[in-house]
XYZ file of C-alpha atoms in Angstrom:
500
model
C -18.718 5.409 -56.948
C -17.505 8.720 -58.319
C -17.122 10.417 -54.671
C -14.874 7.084 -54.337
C -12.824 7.870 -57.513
C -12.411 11.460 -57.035
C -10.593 10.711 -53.400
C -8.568 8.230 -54.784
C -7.402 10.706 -57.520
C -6.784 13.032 -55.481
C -4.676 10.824 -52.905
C -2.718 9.644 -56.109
C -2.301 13.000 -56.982
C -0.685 14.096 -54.064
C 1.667 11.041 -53.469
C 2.828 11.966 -56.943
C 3.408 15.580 -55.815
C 5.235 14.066 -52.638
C 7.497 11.884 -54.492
C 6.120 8.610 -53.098
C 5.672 6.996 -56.214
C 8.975 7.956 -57.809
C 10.876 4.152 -57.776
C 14.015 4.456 -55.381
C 17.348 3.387 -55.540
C 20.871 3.842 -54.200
C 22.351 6.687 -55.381
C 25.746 5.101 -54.168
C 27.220 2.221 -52.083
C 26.512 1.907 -48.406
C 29.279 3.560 -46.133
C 29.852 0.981 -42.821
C 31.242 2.710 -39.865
C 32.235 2.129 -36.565
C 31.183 -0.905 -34.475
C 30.931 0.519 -30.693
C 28.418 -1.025 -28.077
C 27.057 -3.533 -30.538
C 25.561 -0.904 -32.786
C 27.012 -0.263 -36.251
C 25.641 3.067 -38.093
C 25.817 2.733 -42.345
C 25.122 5.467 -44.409
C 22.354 4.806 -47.103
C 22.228 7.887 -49.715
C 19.505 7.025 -52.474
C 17.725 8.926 -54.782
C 14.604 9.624 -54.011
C 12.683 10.768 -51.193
C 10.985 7.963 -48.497
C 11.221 5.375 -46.533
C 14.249 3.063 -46.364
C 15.840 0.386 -43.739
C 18.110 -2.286 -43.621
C 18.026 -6.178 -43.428
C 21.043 -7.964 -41.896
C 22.041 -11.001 -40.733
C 24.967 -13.516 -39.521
C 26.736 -14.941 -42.419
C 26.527 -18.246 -41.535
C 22.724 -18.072 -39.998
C 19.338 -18.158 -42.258
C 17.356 -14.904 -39.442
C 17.662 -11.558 -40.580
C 17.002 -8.437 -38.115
C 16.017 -5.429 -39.625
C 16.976 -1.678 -38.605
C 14.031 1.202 -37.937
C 12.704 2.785 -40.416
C 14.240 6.141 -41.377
C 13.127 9.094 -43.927
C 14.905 10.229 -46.965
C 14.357 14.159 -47.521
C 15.708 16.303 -49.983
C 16.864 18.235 -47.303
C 19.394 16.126 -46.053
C 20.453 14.674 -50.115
C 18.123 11.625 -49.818
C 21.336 10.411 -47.010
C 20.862 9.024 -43.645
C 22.610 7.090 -40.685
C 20.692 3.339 -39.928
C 21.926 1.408 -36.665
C 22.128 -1.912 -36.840
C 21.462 -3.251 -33.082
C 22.516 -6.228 -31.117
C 25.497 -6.945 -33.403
C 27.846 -9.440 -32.226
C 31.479 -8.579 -32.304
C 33.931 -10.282 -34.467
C 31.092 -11.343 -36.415
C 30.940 -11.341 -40.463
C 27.328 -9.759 -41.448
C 25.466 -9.583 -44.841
C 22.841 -6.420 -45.095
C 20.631 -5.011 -48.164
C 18.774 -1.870 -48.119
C 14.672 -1.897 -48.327
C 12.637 0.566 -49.566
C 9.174 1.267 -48.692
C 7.911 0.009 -52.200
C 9.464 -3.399 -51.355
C 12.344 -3.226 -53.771
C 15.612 -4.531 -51.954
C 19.445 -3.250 -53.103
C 22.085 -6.108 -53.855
C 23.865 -7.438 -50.761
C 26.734 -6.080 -48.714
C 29.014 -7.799 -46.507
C 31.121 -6.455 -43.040
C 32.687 -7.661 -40.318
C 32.747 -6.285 -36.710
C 35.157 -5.452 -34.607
C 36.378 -7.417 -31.721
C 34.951 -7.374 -28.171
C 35.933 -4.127 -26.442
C 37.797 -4.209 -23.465
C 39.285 -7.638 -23.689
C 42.560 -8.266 -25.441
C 42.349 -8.959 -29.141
C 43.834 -8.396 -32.991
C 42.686 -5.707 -35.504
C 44.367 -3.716 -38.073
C 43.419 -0.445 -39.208
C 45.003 1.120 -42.722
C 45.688 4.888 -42.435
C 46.458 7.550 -45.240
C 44.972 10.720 -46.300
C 45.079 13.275 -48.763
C 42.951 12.466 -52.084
C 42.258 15.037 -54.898
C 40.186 14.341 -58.405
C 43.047 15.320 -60.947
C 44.829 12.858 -59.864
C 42.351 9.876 -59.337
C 43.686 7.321 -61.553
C 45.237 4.491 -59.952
C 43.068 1.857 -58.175
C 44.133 2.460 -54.286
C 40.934 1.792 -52.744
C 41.120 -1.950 -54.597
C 44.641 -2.123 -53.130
C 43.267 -1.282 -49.794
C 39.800 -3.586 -49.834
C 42.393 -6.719 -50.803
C 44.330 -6.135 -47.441
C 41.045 -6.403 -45.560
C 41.831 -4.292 -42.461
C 39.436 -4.151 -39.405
C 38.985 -0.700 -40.124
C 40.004 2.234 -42.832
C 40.805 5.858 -41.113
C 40.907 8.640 -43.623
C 43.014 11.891 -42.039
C 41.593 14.613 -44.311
C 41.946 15.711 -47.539
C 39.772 13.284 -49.105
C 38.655 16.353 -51.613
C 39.984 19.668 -52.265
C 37.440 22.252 -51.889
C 40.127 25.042 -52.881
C 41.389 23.221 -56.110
C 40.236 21.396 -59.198
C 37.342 24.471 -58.870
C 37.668 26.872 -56.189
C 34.489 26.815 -53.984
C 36.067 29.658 -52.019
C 35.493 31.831 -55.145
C 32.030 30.639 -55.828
C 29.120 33.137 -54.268
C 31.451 35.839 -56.089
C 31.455 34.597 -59.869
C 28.080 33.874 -59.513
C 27.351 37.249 -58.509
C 29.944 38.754 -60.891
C 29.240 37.217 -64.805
C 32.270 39.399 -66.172
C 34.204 37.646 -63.343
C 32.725 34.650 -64.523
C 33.383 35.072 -68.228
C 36.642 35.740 -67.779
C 38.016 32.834 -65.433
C 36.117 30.558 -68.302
C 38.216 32.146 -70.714
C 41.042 31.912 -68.663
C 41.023 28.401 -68.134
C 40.135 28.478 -64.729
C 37.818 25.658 -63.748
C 34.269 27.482 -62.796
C 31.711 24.818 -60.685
C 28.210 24.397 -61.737
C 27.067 24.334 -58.301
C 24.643 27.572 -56.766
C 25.094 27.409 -53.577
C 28.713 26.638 -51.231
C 26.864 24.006 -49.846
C 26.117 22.179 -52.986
C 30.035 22.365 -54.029
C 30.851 20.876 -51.035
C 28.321 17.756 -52.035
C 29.572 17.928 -55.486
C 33.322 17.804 -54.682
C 32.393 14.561 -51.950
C 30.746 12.990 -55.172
C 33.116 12.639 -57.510
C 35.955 11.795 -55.586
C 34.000 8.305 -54.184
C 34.576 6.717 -57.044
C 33.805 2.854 -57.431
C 36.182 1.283 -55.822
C 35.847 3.495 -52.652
C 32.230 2.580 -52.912
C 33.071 -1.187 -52.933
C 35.844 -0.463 -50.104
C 33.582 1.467 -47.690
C 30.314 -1.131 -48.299
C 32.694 -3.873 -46.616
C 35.501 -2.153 -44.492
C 34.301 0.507 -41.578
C 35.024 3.973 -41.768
C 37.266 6.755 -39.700
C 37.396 9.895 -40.819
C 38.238 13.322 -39.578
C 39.135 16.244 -41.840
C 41.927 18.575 -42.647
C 42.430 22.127 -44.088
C 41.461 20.860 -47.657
C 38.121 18.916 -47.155
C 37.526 21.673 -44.409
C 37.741 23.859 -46.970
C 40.687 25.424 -48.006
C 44.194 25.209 -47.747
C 46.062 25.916 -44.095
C 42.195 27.265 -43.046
C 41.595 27.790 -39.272
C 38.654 28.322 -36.872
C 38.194 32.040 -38.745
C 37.670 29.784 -41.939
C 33.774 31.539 -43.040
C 32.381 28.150 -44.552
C 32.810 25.916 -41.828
C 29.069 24.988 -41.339
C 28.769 24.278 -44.715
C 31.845 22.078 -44.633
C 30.511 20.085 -41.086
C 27.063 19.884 -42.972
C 28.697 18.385 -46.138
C 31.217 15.987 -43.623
C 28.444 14.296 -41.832
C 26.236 13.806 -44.978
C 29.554 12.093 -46.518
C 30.385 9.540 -43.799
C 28.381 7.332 -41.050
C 27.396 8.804 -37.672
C 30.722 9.304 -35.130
C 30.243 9.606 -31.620
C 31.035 13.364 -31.629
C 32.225 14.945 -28.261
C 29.739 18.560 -29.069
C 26.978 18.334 -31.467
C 27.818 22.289 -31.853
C 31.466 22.607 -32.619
C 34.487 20.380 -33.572
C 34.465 16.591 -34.831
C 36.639 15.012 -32.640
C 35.704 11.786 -30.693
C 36.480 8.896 -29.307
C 36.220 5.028 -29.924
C 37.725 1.650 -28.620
C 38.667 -1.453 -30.154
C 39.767 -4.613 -27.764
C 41.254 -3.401 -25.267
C 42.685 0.158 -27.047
C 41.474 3.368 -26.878
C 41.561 5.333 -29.747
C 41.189 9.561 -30.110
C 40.466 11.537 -33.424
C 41.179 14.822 -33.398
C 40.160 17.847 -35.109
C 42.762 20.074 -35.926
C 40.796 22.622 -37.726
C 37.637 23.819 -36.011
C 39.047 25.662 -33.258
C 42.636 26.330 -33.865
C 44.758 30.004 -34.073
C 45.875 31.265 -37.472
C 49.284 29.596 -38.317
C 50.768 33.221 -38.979
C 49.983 33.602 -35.118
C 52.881 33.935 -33.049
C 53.769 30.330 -30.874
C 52.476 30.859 -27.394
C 49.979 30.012 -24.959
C 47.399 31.636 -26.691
C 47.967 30.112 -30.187
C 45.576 26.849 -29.804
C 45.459 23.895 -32.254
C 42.759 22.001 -30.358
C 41.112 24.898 -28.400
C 40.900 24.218 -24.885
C 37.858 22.218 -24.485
C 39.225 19.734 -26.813
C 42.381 19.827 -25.662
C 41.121 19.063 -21.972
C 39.145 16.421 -23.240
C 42.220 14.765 -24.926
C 44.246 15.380 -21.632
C 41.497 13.790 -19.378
C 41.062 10.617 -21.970
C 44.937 9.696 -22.342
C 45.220 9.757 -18.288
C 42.014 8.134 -17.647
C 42.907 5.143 -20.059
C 43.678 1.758 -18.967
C 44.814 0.555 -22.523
C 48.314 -0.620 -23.007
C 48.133 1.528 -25.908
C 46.343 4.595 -26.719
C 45.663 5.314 -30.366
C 45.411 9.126 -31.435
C 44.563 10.295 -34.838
C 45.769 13.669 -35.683
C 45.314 14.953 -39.475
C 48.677 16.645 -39.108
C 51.812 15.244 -38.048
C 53.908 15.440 -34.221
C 56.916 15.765 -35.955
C 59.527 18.731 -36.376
C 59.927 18.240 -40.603
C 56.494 17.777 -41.963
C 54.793 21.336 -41.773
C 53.392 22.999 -44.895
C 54.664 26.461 -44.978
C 52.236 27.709 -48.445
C 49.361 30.176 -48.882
C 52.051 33.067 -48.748
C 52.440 33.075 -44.575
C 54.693 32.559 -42.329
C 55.015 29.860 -39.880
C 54.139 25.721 -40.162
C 51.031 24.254 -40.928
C 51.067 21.053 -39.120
C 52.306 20.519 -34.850
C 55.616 22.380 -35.490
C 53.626 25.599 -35.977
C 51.938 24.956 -32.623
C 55.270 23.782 -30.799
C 53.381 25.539 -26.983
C 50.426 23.361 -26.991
C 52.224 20.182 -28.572
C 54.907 20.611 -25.502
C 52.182 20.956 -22.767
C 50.513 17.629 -24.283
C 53.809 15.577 -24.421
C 54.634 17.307 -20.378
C 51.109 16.085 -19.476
C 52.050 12.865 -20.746
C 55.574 12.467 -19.277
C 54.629 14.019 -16.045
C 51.537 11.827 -15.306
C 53.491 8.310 -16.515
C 51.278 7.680 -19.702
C 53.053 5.224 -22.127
C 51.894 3.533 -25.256
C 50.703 6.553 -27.059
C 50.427 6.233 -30.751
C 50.107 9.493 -32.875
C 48.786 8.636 -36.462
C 48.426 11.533 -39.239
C 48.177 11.893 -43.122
C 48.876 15.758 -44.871
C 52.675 15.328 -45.563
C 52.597 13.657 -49.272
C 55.348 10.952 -47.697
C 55.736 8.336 -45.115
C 57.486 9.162 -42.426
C 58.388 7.670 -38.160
C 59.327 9.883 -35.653
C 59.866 9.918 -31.328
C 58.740 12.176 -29.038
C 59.948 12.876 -25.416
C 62.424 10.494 -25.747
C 65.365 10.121 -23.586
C 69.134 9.432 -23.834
C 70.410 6.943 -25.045
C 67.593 5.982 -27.545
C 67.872 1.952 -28.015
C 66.448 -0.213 -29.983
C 66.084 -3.989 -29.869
C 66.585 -5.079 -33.265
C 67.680 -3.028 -36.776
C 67.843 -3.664 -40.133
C 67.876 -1.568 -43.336
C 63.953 -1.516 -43.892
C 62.823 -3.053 -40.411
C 63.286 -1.911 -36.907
C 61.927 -3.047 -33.589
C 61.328 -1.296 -30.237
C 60.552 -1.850 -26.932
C 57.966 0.600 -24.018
C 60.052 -0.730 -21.394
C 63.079 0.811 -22.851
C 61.294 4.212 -24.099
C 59.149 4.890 -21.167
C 56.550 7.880 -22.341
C 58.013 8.391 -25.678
C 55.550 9.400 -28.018
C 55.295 7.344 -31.545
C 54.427 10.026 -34.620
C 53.923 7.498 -37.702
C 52.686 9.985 -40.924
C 51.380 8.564 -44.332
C 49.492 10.541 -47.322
C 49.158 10.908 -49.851
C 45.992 8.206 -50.803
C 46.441 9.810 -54.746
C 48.244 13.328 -55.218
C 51.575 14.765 -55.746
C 54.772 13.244 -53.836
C 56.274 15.905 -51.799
C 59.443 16.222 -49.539
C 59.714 17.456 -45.605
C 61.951 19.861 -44.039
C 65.766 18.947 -44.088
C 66.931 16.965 -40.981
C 68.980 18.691 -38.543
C 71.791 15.574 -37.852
C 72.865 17.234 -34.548
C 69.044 17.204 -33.342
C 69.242 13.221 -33.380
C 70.809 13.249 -30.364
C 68.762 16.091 -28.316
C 65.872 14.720 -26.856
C 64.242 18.576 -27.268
C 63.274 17.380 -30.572
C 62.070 14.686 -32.523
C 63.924 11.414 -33.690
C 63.414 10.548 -36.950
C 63.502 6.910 -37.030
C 62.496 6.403 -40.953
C 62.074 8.622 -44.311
C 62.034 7.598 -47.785
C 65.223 9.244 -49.900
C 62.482 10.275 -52.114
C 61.099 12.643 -49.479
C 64.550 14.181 -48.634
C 64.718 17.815 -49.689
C 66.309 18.417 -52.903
C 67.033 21.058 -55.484
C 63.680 21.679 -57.923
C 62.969 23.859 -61.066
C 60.771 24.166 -63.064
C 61.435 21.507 -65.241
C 61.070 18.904 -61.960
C 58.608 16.496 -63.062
C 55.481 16.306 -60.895
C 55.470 12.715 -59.291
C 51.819 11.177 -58.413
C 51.844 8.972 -55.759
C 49.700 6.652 -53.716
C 51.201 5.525 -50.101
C 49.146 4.243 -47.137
C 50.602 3.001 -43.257
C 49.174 -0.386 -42.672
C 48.776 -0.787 -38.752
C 48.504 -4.196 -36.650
C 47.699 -4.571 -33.347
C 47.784 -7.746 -31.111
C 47.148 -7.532 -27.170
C 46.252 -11.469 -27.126
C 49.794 -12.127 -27.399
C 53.020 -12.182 -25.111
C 54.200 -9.190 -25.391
C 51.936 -7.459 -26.736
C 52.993 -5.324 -30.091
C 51.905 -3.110 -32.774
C 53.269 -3.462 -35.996
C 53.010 -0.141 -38.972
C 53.911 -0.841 -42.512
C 54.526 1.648 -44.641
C 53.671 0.962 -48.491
C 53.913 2.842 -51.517
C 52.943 2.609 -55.023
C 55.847 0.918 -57.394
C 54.892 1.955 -61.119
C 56.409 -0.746 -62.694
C 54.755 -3.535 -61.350
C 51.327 -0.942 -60.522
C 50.929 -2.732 -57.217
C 51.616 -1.592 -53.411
C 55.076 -2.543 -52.430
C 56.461 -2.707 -48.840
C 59.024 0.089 -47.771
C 59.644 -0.102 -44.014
C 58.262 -1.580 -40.632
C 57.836 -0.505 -37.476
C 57.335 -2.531 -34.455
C 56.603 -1.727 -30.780
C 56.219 -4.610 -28.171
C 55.087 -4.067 -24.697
């Protein structure tokens, strides 16, 4: 009897040590990503170490399936990626999280995406750029109501250089004068010890509620930009960029990544549409570098890879997320260097990838980005005369038979920062097919003569894609919306549409 006791003591004993019988939760809501071969991966981050998996069934059926078990460390934040398998497409699902101990989370609701490689409908909603100071208004609400078939963040959903600079961080904490005196500076010092931790920290507070609520039901894109990468206009010599990967893959659901050792960029489908993210950080030049063949935005392995996918693609249209715009107008030129943040800084590589594109017949490609703090259409490798099928003052339509491999650059940010305005447009270089046609900007985002006394605008704006292939002809339709402070709602400010 009292050999029997002392082993179960000590078993309790060390389950206690281990954490086991600490009661688990979720830390935060789910995070559904992307359906592909009828798997969908959701990111469950919870609170305490163990075991945790996920029930799920049809909507309208009584079964449930459950996922594999997976383990919660420490380690890894108490986060990890669950596939659920043998989901049907265009299918509306209800899932809960289980923990070993038998306790069950609330339940979540998704739907699918439609069968790939057939024709079919989806919409996506695309915006980026997303700092804490100015969280206020409700956008991811705004968003969830318009129930797209996906969500694709374009970077800058934190600031790691702002609102705290985690930059600065290993060198106040080593440095308590340094320390003492940003505090009585004003300067916002993190609590964090390690880069690592900021990174978590900064993730944390910016998915607030209603992203929670948003990203439980809608799937998830994401790639990053210079911000969220780490700091602004940062390049492949940026020092933290392990840190910032690490922090990036605990913050979203699993993405079919290209390398497991390098860049995030990938590749999904949808219907019948193939669809590229890019990562326009990892691997690219300095943007003080001067504009050659040897100042890369992609690197080359990425840059092949895009290459390879557009000409390999049988999709009528070929979907490419870039975190920075195409376009000649939209390139930040701050940090104190010279030349332009965004695809105008990189005008050699972006040249060989529209050449590539005219020169092996590739139409239908779609360029989406965020970064610019405004909405914005262009064209790329046009051609002479430029004609469209159908105008008005906030609407006009176009047709691929008439453009041939023109290149559509539709830009959109930010999700809930400061408005900002582009480069002037050059009126002669509407005509010159050497450069792009801008087919819409807001007057707001026109340059224009600021002091100091400018008030600081905050804005919210998002692109709201929809794509139908089921139909004759087939089209894609982006919406631009922005936030209209008197009646605190999204309000519709130009369409785009392109039939095939």
């Amino acid at each position: 009897m009292n050999r029997t006791f002392l082993r179960l003591s000590i078993l309790a004993m060390v389950l206690s040590i281990l954490g086991c019988d600490k009661p688990n939760d979720l830390l935060r809501a789910p995070v559904v990503g992307l359906a592909q071969n009828n798997q969908v991966p959701i990111l469950i981050t919870a609170t305490n170490a163990g075991k945790v998996r996920i029930e799920y069934q049809k909507t309208d059926e009584a079964s449930s399936t459950f996922s594999e078990w997976n383990r919660l460390s420490e380690l890894d934040i108490f986060s990890t990626n669950l596939m659920l398998n043998n989901v049907e497409y265009d299918a509306a699902y209800k899932y809960r999280v289980q923990f070993e101990n038998r306790e069950y989370s609330q339940w979540f609701q998704f739907k699918s995406f439609p069968a790939v490689g057939k024709p079919g409908k989806f919409s996506f909603i695309f915006s980026a750029c997303m700092r804490e100071k100015y969280m206020g208004f409700n956008i991811f609400e705004k968003i969830e109501q318009r129930s797209p078939t996906f969500v694709a963040l374009l970077g800058d959903q934190m600031y790691g250089d702002y609102d705290g600079d985690l930059n600065k961080l290993e060198e106040y904490l080593e440095n308590k004068s340094l320390r003492q005196k940003m505090i009585a500076a004003s300067v916002t010092v993190l609590p964090d010890t390690t880069v690592l931790q900021a990174f978590r920290s900064k993730y944390s507070r910016v998915f607030d509620e209603n992203f929670q609520k948003m990203a439980s039901r809608i799937p998830l894109m994401a790639t990053w930009d210079d911000h969220d990468y780490g700091k602004d206009n940062s390049d492949a010599t940026y020092p933290y960029k392990k840190e910032a990967k690490r922090a990036f893959k605990e913050s979203y659901p699993v993405y079919p990544f290209e390398v497991e050792n390098g860049g995030i960029y990938y590749k999904f489908s949808i219907a019948d549409v193939d669809v590229f993210v890019l990562d326009a950080r990892w691997y690219r030049s300095p943007m003080q570098n001067e504009d050659g063949e040897d100042k890369k935005m992609l690197g080359d392995e990425q840059l092949v890879w895009l290459l390879n996918g557009l000409k390999g693609s049988k999709a009528a249209f070929k979907i490419v997320f870039s975190s920075v715009s195409l376009n000649d107008y939209g390139g930040d030129t701050s940090s104190g260097r010279s030349g332009y943040d965004s695809w105008m800084g990189y005008k050699f590589e972006r040249n060989k990838i529209l050449s590539f594109i005219e020169e092996n017949n590739i139409q239908g490609v779609l360029v989406f980005s965020g970064d610019q703090h405004y909405p914005s259409a262009h064209l790329l490798n046009w051609k002479s005369p430029l004609n469209s099928i159908s105008r008005t003052t906030r609407s006009i339509e176009y047709s691929i038979v008439d453009l041939g491999t023109a290149v559509f650059d539709f830009s959109a940010s930010p999700l809930s920062y400061k408005k900002a305005t582009g480069h002037s447009l050059i009126s002669e270089n509407q005509g010159n097919p050497d450069f792009s046609f801008e087919i819409f900007r807001p007057d707001w985002a026109m340059p224009k003569d600021a002091t100091k006394d400018t008030p600081v605008v905050i804005g919210s704006v998002y692109g709201f894609a929809e794509v139908d292939t089921e139909s004759s002809p087939q089209k894609v339709s982006v919406t631009f919306y922005e936030l209209d402070p008197e009646i605190a709602d999204m309000a519709e400010i130009y369409r785009i549409v392109i039939t095939l």
